[in-house]
Coordinates of C-alpha atoms in Angstrom, one line a residue:
M664 CA 0.4 0.5 0.2
K665 CA 1.8 3.1 -1.0
Y666 CA 2.5 5.5 1.7
V667 CA 2.0 2.4 4.4
D668 CA 3.8 -0.6 3.6
E669 CA 7.5 2.5 2.4
F670 CA 7.5 3.1 6.6
R671 CA 6.1 -0.2 7.9
D672 CA 10.0 -1.9 6.3
A673 CA 11.5 -3.5 9.3
E674 CA 14.7 -3.1 7.9
L675 CA 14.7 0.4 7.3
I676 CA 12.5 0.8 11.4
R677 CA 16.1 -1.5 12.9
K678 CA 18.5 0.5 10.8
T679 CA 16.7 3.7 12.6
S680 CA 16.9 2.5 15.7
E681 CA 20.1 1.7 15.2
E682 CA 20.7 5.0 14.9
I683 CA 19.3 7.1 16.7
H684 CA 20.7 4.5 20.0
R685 CA 23.8 5.3 18.6
L686 CA 23.2 9.3 18.2
V687 CA 22.1 9.8 21.8
D688 CA 24.0 11.3 24.4
P689 CA 23.9 8.5 27.5
N690 CA 25.0 11.0 30.1
R691 CA 21.5 13.1 29.7
K692 CA 18.4 12.2 29.0
Y693 CA 15.8 13.7 26.8
R694 CA 11.7 14.3 26.7
F695 CA 10.4 14.4 23.4
M696 CA 6.3 15.6 23.7
E697 CA 4.3 14.4 21.0
V698 CA 1.4 17.2 20.8
C699 CA -1.1 15.3 18.4
G700 CA -3.4 12.9 19.5
G701 CA -2.5 10.5 17.0
H702 CA 0.8 9.4 17.8
T703 CA 0.4 9.3 21.1
F704 CA -1.8 6.2 19.8
S705 CA 0.4 5.9 17.4
I706 CA 2.8 5.3 20.0
F707 CA 1.4 3.1 21.8
R708 CA 0.4 1.2 19.6
F709 CA 3.3 0.4 17.2
G710 CA 5.5 0.2 20.8
I711 CA 8.3 2.7 19.7
Q712 CA 8.6 3.7 23.0
N713 CA 10.7 -0.5 23.5
L714 CA 12.6 1.1 20.8
L715 CA 14.0 4.2 21.6
P716 CA 17.1 4.0 24.5
G717 CA 15.8 4.3 27.5
N718 CA 16.3 7.9 28.4
I719 CA 14.3 9.2 25.4
E720 CA 10.8 9.7 27.5
L721 CA 7.3 10.5 24.9
V722 CA 5.7 12.7 26.6
H723 CA 1.5 13.2 25.8
G724 CA 0.1 16.5 25.7
P725 CA -2.2 18.5 25.0
G726 CA -3.9 17.2 20.6
C727 CA -6.7 14.8 21.8
P728 CA -9.6 17.2 21.4
V729 CA -11.9 15.1 23.4
C730 CA -9.3 15.4 25.4
V731 CA -9.5 18.8 25.9
L732 CA -13.4 19.4 26.2
P733 CA -14.0 21.6 29.6
M734 CA -16.8 19.2 30.6
G735 CA -18.5 22.9 31.5
R736 CA -19.2 23.0 28.1
M737 CA -20.4 19.5 27.6
D738 CA -22.3 20.5 30.3
D739 CA -23.8 23.3 27.7
G740 CA -24.4 21.7 25.0
L741 CA -26.0 18.6 26.3
T742 CA -28.3 21.4 27.7
I743 CA -29.5 22.8 24.4
A744 CA -30.4 18.5 23.5
Q745 CA -32.6 18.3 25.9
Q746 CA -34.7 21.4 24.3
K747 CA -38.1 20.8 23.1
N748 CA -37.7 20.0 19.1
V749 CA -34.1 19.7 18.9
I750 CA -31.9 16.7 17.8
F751 CA -28.4 17.0 18.1
T752 CA -25.7 15.0 16.2
A753 CA -22.5 14.7 16.8
F754 CA -19.2 12.6 16.7
G755 CA -18.5 9.0 18.0
D756 CA -15.8 9.8 20.6
V757 CA -18.1 12.9 22.3
M758 CA -20.9 10.3 22.8
R759 CA -19.2 8.7 25.9
V760 CA -17.7 11.7 27.2
P761 CA -18.3 12.4 30.6
G762 CA -20.9 15.6 31.9
R763 CA -22.0 16.0 34.7
K764 CA -25.9 14.3 34.7
G765 CA -24.4 11.5 31.7
S766 CA -22.4 11.8 28.6
P767 CA -24.2 12.4 25.2
L768 CA -25.1 8.2 24.8
E769 CA -27.0 8.8 28.4
L770 CA -29.0 11.3 27.8
R771 CA -30.0 9.3 23.9
A772 CA -31.2 6.5 26.2
K773 CA -33.4 8.5 28.5
G774 CA -34.9 10.0 25.1
A775 CA -32.7 13.0 24.2
D776 CA -32.7 13.1 20.0
I777 CA -29.3 12.6 20.2
R778 CA -27.7 11.6 16.4
M779 CA -24.0 10.3 16.1
I780 CA -22.4 11.7 13.4
Y781 CA -19.5 11.0 10.2
S782 CA -18.6 14.9 9.3
P783 CA -20.9 17.8 9.1
L784 CA -22.6 17.4 6.4
D785 CA -24.4 14.4 8.1
A786 CA -25.6 17.4 10.6
L787 CA -26.5 19.4 7.5
K788 CA -28.5 16.4 5.8
I789 CA -30.1 16.1 8.9
A790 CA -31.4 20.3 9.0
V791 CA -32.2 19.5 5.1
D792 CA -34.4 16.3 6.4
H793 CA -36.0 17.7 8.6
P794 CA -37.4 21.2 8.0
D795 CA -39.8 21.2 11.4
R796 CA -37.3 21.0 13.5
K797 CA -33.0 22.1 14.9
V798 CA -30.5 20.4 14.2
V799 CA -27.6 21.4 16.2
L800 CA -23.9 20.9 15.3
F801 CA -21.4 19.5 18.3
A802 CA -18.3 21.3 16.4
I803 CA -15.3 20.0 18.1
G804 CA -11.5 19.6 17.0
F805 CA -8.5 21.3 15.8
E806 CA -7.6 23.4 12.9
T807 CA -7.7 19.7 11.6
T808 CA -12.1 20.1 11.0
A809 CA -12.2 23.4 11.2
P810 CA -12.3 23.5 7.6
S811 CA -15.1 20.8 7.1
T812 CA -17.5 22.3 9.7
A813 CA -17.1 26.1 8.1
L814 CA -17.9 24.9 4.9
T815 CA -20.8 22.8 5.4
L816 CA -21.9 25.9 7.1
L817 CA -20.9 28.5 3.8
R818 CA -23.0 25.6 2.2
A819 CA -25.8 26.3 4.5
R820 CA -26.0 29.3 3.9
D821 CA -26.5 28.6 0.3
L822 CA -29.1 26.2 0.5
N823 CA -30.6 28.8 2.9
V824 CA -31.5 26.0 5.5
S825 CA -32.4 28.1 8.4
N826 CA -32.9 24.8 11.1
F827 CA -28.8 24.2 10.9
F828 CA -27.0 25.6 13.7
V829 CA -23.2 25.0 15.0
F830 CA -22.0 24.6 18.4
S831 CA -18.3 26.2 18.0
N832 CA -15.8 24.1 20.1
H833 CA -13.1 24.0 17.4
V834 CA -9.0 24.8 19.3
L835 CA -6.7 25.9 18.4
I836 CA -3.0 24.4 18.8
L837 CA -0.3 27.0 19.3
P838 CA -2.0 28.7 22.2
A839 CA -1.5 25.3 23.5
I840 CA 1.7 25.5 22.5
R841 CA 2.7 28.5 24.2
A842 CA 1.0 27.8 27.1
I843 CA 3.0 24.5 27.8
L844 CA 6.4 25.8 27.0
D845 CA 5.1 29.1 29.7
S846 CA 4.6 26.3 31.6
P847 CA 6.9 26.3 35.3
D848 CA 6.5 22.0 35.0
M849 CA 7.8 21.9 31.8
R850 CA 10.3 20.6 31.1
I851 CA 10.2 19.0 27.6
D852 CA 13.8 18.9 24.9
G853 CA 11.8 19.0 21.4
F854 CA 8.6 18.2 20.1
L855 CA 6.4 15.9 18.0
G856 CA 4.6 18.5 16.1
P857 CA 0.6 17.3 14.1
G858 CA 0.6 15.9 10.9
H859 CA -2.6 16.1 10.3
V860 CA -2.9 19.9 11.9
S861 CA -0.2 20.7 9.9
A862 CA -1.6 19.7 6.7
V863 CA -3.9 22.5 7.8
I864 CA -1.5 25.3 8.6
G865 CA 1.9 24.6 7.7
A866 CA 5.3 24.3 9.0
R867 CA 6.1 28.0 9.6
P868 CA 3.5 28.8 12.4
Y869 CA 5.8 26.4 14.9
E870 CA 8.7 29.2 13.9
F871 CA 8.1 30.9 18.0
I872 CA 9.0 27.6 19.4
T873 CA 12.5 28.0 17.9
K874 CA 13.1 30.8 18.0
H875 CA 11.5 32.3 21.4
Y876 CA 11.4 28.9 23.1
N877 CA 14.5 27.2 21.5
K878 CA 13.1 23.6 21.4
P879 CA 13.6 21.9 18.1
L880 CA 10.2 20.8 17.1
V881 CA 9.6 18.3 13.9
I882 CA 6.3 17.2 12.4
S883 CA 6.0 14.1 12.3
G884 CA 4.0 11.0 10.1
F885 CA 1.7 8.4 12.2
E886 CA 3.8 4.6 10.2
P887 CA 6.7 3.3 12.7
L888 CA 9.8 4.5 10.5
D889 CA 7.9 8.2 10.3
L890 CA 7.9 8.9 14.4
L891 CA 11.6 7.1 14.7
Q892 CA 12.8 8.8 11.4
S893 CA 11.1 12.7 13.0
I894 CA 12.9 11.1 16.7
L895 CA 16.7 11.0 15.0
M896 CA 16.1 14.0 13.5
L897 CA 15.5 15.5 17.2
V898 CA 18.2 13.7 18.5
K899 CA 20.2 15.0 15.5
Q900 CA 19.2 18.3 16.5
L901 CA 20.3 18.6 19.9
K902 CA 24.0 16.3 18.5
E903 CA 24.5 19.0 16.4
G904 CA 23.6 22.6 18.7
R905 CA 20.4 23.7 15.8
C906 CA 17.2 24.2 16.9
E907 CA 14.0 24.4 13.7
V908 CA 11.4 23.1 12.5
E909 CA 11.9 20.1 9.7
N910 CA 8.9 19.0 8.7
Q911 CA 9.3 15.3 8.4
Y912 CA 5.7 14.7 6.5
S913 CA 6.5 17.1 3.9
R914 CA 4.7 13.7 2.0
V915 CA 1.2 15.5 3.1
V916 CA 2.3 19.0 5.2
P917 CA 2.9 21.8 2.7
W918 CA 5.0 24.3 4.3
E919 CA 2.5 26.9 3.9
G920 CA -0.8 24.4 4.4
N921 CA -3.7 24.2 3.0
V922 CA -4.2 27.2 0.8
P923 CA -8.3 27.2 0.7
A924 CA -8.6 25.7 3.8
L925 CA -7.9 28.3 6.1
N926 CA -10.1 30.6 3.9
A927 CA -13.1 28.6 4.6
M928 CA -12.0 28.9 8.1
N929 CA -11.2 32.8 7.9
K930 CA -14.1 33.1 6.5
V931 CA -16.8 31.0 8.7
F932 CA -14.4 31.3 12.3
E933 CA -12.9 34.1 14.9
V934 CA -10.8 34.0 17.6
R935 CA -12.0 33.8 20.3
P936 CA -10.9 36.6 23.6
F937 CA -9.9 32.9 25.8
F938 CA -11.6 30.3 26.2
E939 CA -11.1 27.6 29.5
W940 CA -8.9 24.1 28.1
R941 CA -9.6 21.3 30.3
G942 CA -7.0 20.1 32.2
L943 CA -5.4 23.7 31.4
G944 CA -7.5 26.6 32.6
F945 CA -8.2 29.5 30.5
I946 CA -6.3 30.1 27.6
T947 CA -6.4 33.7 25.2
Q948 CA -7.2 33.0 21.6
S949 CA -7.3 29.6 22.1
A950 CA -10.3 28.9 20.5
L951 CA -13.1 29.8 17.2
K952 CA -16.6 31.3 17.5
L953 CA -18.2 32.0 14.2
R954 CA -17.8 35.5 12.9
S955 CA -21.8 38.0 13.4
E956 CA -22.3 37.6 9.6
F957 CA -23.3 33.9 10.6
S958 CA -24.7 34.8 14.0
Q959 CA -28.1 32.7 12.0
W960 CA -26.7 30.5 12.2
D961 CA -24.5 30.3 16.4
A962 CA -26.7 27.8 18.6
E963 CA -23.9 30.1 20.9
V964 CA -26.7 33.2 20.2
H965 CA -29.8 31.3 19.6
F966 CA -30.3 28.8 22.1
E967 CA -28.6 31.4 25.3
V968 CA -25.9 29.0 26.1
E969 CA -25.5 30.1 29.9
G970 CA -22.2 28.8 30.2
V971 CA -21.5 26.7 32.8
R972 CA -17.7 26.0 34.8
V973 CA -17.4 23.1 36.1
T974 CA -14.6 22.1 38.3
D975 CA -12.7 18.4 37.2
P976 CA -13.2 15.9 40.0
K977 CA -10.7 17.1 42.5
A978 CA -9.0 13.1 42.3
A979 CA -8.4 13.6 38.5
Q980 CA -4.7 14.8 36.9
C981 CA -5.7 15.4 34.0
G982 CA -4.1 18.0 33.5
E983 CA -0.4 17.2 35.1
V984 CA -1.0 14.9 31.6
L985 CA -1.5 16.9 29.7
K986 CA 1.2 18.5 30.1
G987 CA 3.9 15.6 30.3
V988 CA 4.3 16.3 34.5
L989 CA 2.5 12.5 34.9
R990 CA 2.5 9.7 32.7
P991 CA -0.9 8.5 32.6
H992 CA -0.5 5.3 35.2
Q993 CA 1.3 8.0 37.8
C994 CA -2.9 9.2 38.0
K995 CA -4.4 8.1 41.2
L996 CA -7.7 7.6 40.0
F997 CA -6.2 5.4 36.9
G998 CA -7.4 2.1 35.6
K999 CA -9.2 2.2 39.1
E1000 CA -12.2 4.6 39.0
C1001 CA -11.0 5.6 36.1
T1002 CA -11.0 3.4 32.5
P1003 CA -12.2 2.6 29.4
E1004 CA -15.2 1.5 30.7
H1005 CA -16.8 4.4 33.4
P1006 CA -14.1 7.3 32.1
V1007 CA -14.0 9.8 34.9
G1008 CA -11.5 12.5 33.1
A1009 CA -11.5 12.7 28.8
L1010 CA -8.5 11.5 28.3
M1011 CA -9.7 8.0 28.8
V1012 CA -12.1 8.2 26.3
S1013 CA -10.7 9.1 23.1
S1014 CA -8.4 6.2 21.1
E1015 CA -6.6 10.0 21.2
G1016 CA -6.0 10.1 25.3
A1017 CA -2.8 9.0 26.1
C1018 CA -4.2 7.5 29.4
A1019 CA -7.2 4.8 27.5
A1020 CA -4.2 4.2 25.1
Y1021 CA -2.0 3.7 28.1
Y1022 CA -4.8 1.6 29.3
H1023 CA -5.3 -0.3 25.8
H1024 CA -1.2 -1.1 25.1
V1025 CA 0.4 -1.4 28.1
H1026 CA -1.7 -1.6 31.2
L1027 CA -3.6 -4.1 30.3
R1028 CA -0.3 -6.1 28.3
Q1029 CA 1.7 -5.7 31.9
A1030 CA -1.9 -7.1 33.8
V1031 CA -2.2 -10.5 31.9
G1032 CA 1.2 -10.4 32.1
E1033 CA 3.2 -10.5 28.5

């Protein structure tokens, strides 16, 4: 399979792993953060950590949109979902995210009309098919998914669909990375840049990380050889005293980004002054809302969203895991009160969440003695 088999070549993987072992300084510790939840999933799935020297630690970052969604936004959305004549639509990962009074799946079991979708266009089609109902899209994701929401809303405007509403929870990756870099707990030596987000925004926006924070960043693909090559590129930069943005995933990521996708986003969205991230608190200019010219389709305007703030359970340590201060299994609730079947924290919900990935690929193997 083109662009897959080449990056799962066992011999190339072995040679790359050996080169990393040869180049690392045995007298220092390396801590690299993979920003993207897709990378976290691949790292556990392919056992990448097992191919690295013991002094390279991979730290899991805030790149899973479900993981960073605060419980208050979930509750706001579910309040809308329970209103009369509403059809509430959401992606599969969102269906299990816990709010104070349950997840979307649990509220659906109690009678709310909540439907799982695979694309924003699915929600628009439901609106077209049910002109007597109000259809709400619970929009979520980084710059990866924001263009599809924008294009769907533009189509709704062109079709004059007036019963379609967007509840925007789209967030931006760069302010989150900046918040981590500004954290007093920050102990990261370099970053694996997110492949999916970068396919939209390009590589150039990351240059502030190398120029102002002196941390190297390599945008990586998701196959095992992608990840190992990217780690090797970080190791080489540190060994040679360089600090640059490099693009290992150039077969997908253009340096200047996807201009049509960025134009669609800019046409529909504007940056919020501030937004709350689960585990990270309020981060300025870190999320997107609909521009005023699209207020007719804005769920926050039409339904007068309250803006609920909910404190995370005290024992859950999602924030420390998101910032790389703790590893998933070091959280007090991991594998006990908090499991994929009964998640307390959002990091245990999505397959791209650090805790869920660790639970499925490491914890369970250890439990059965593999």
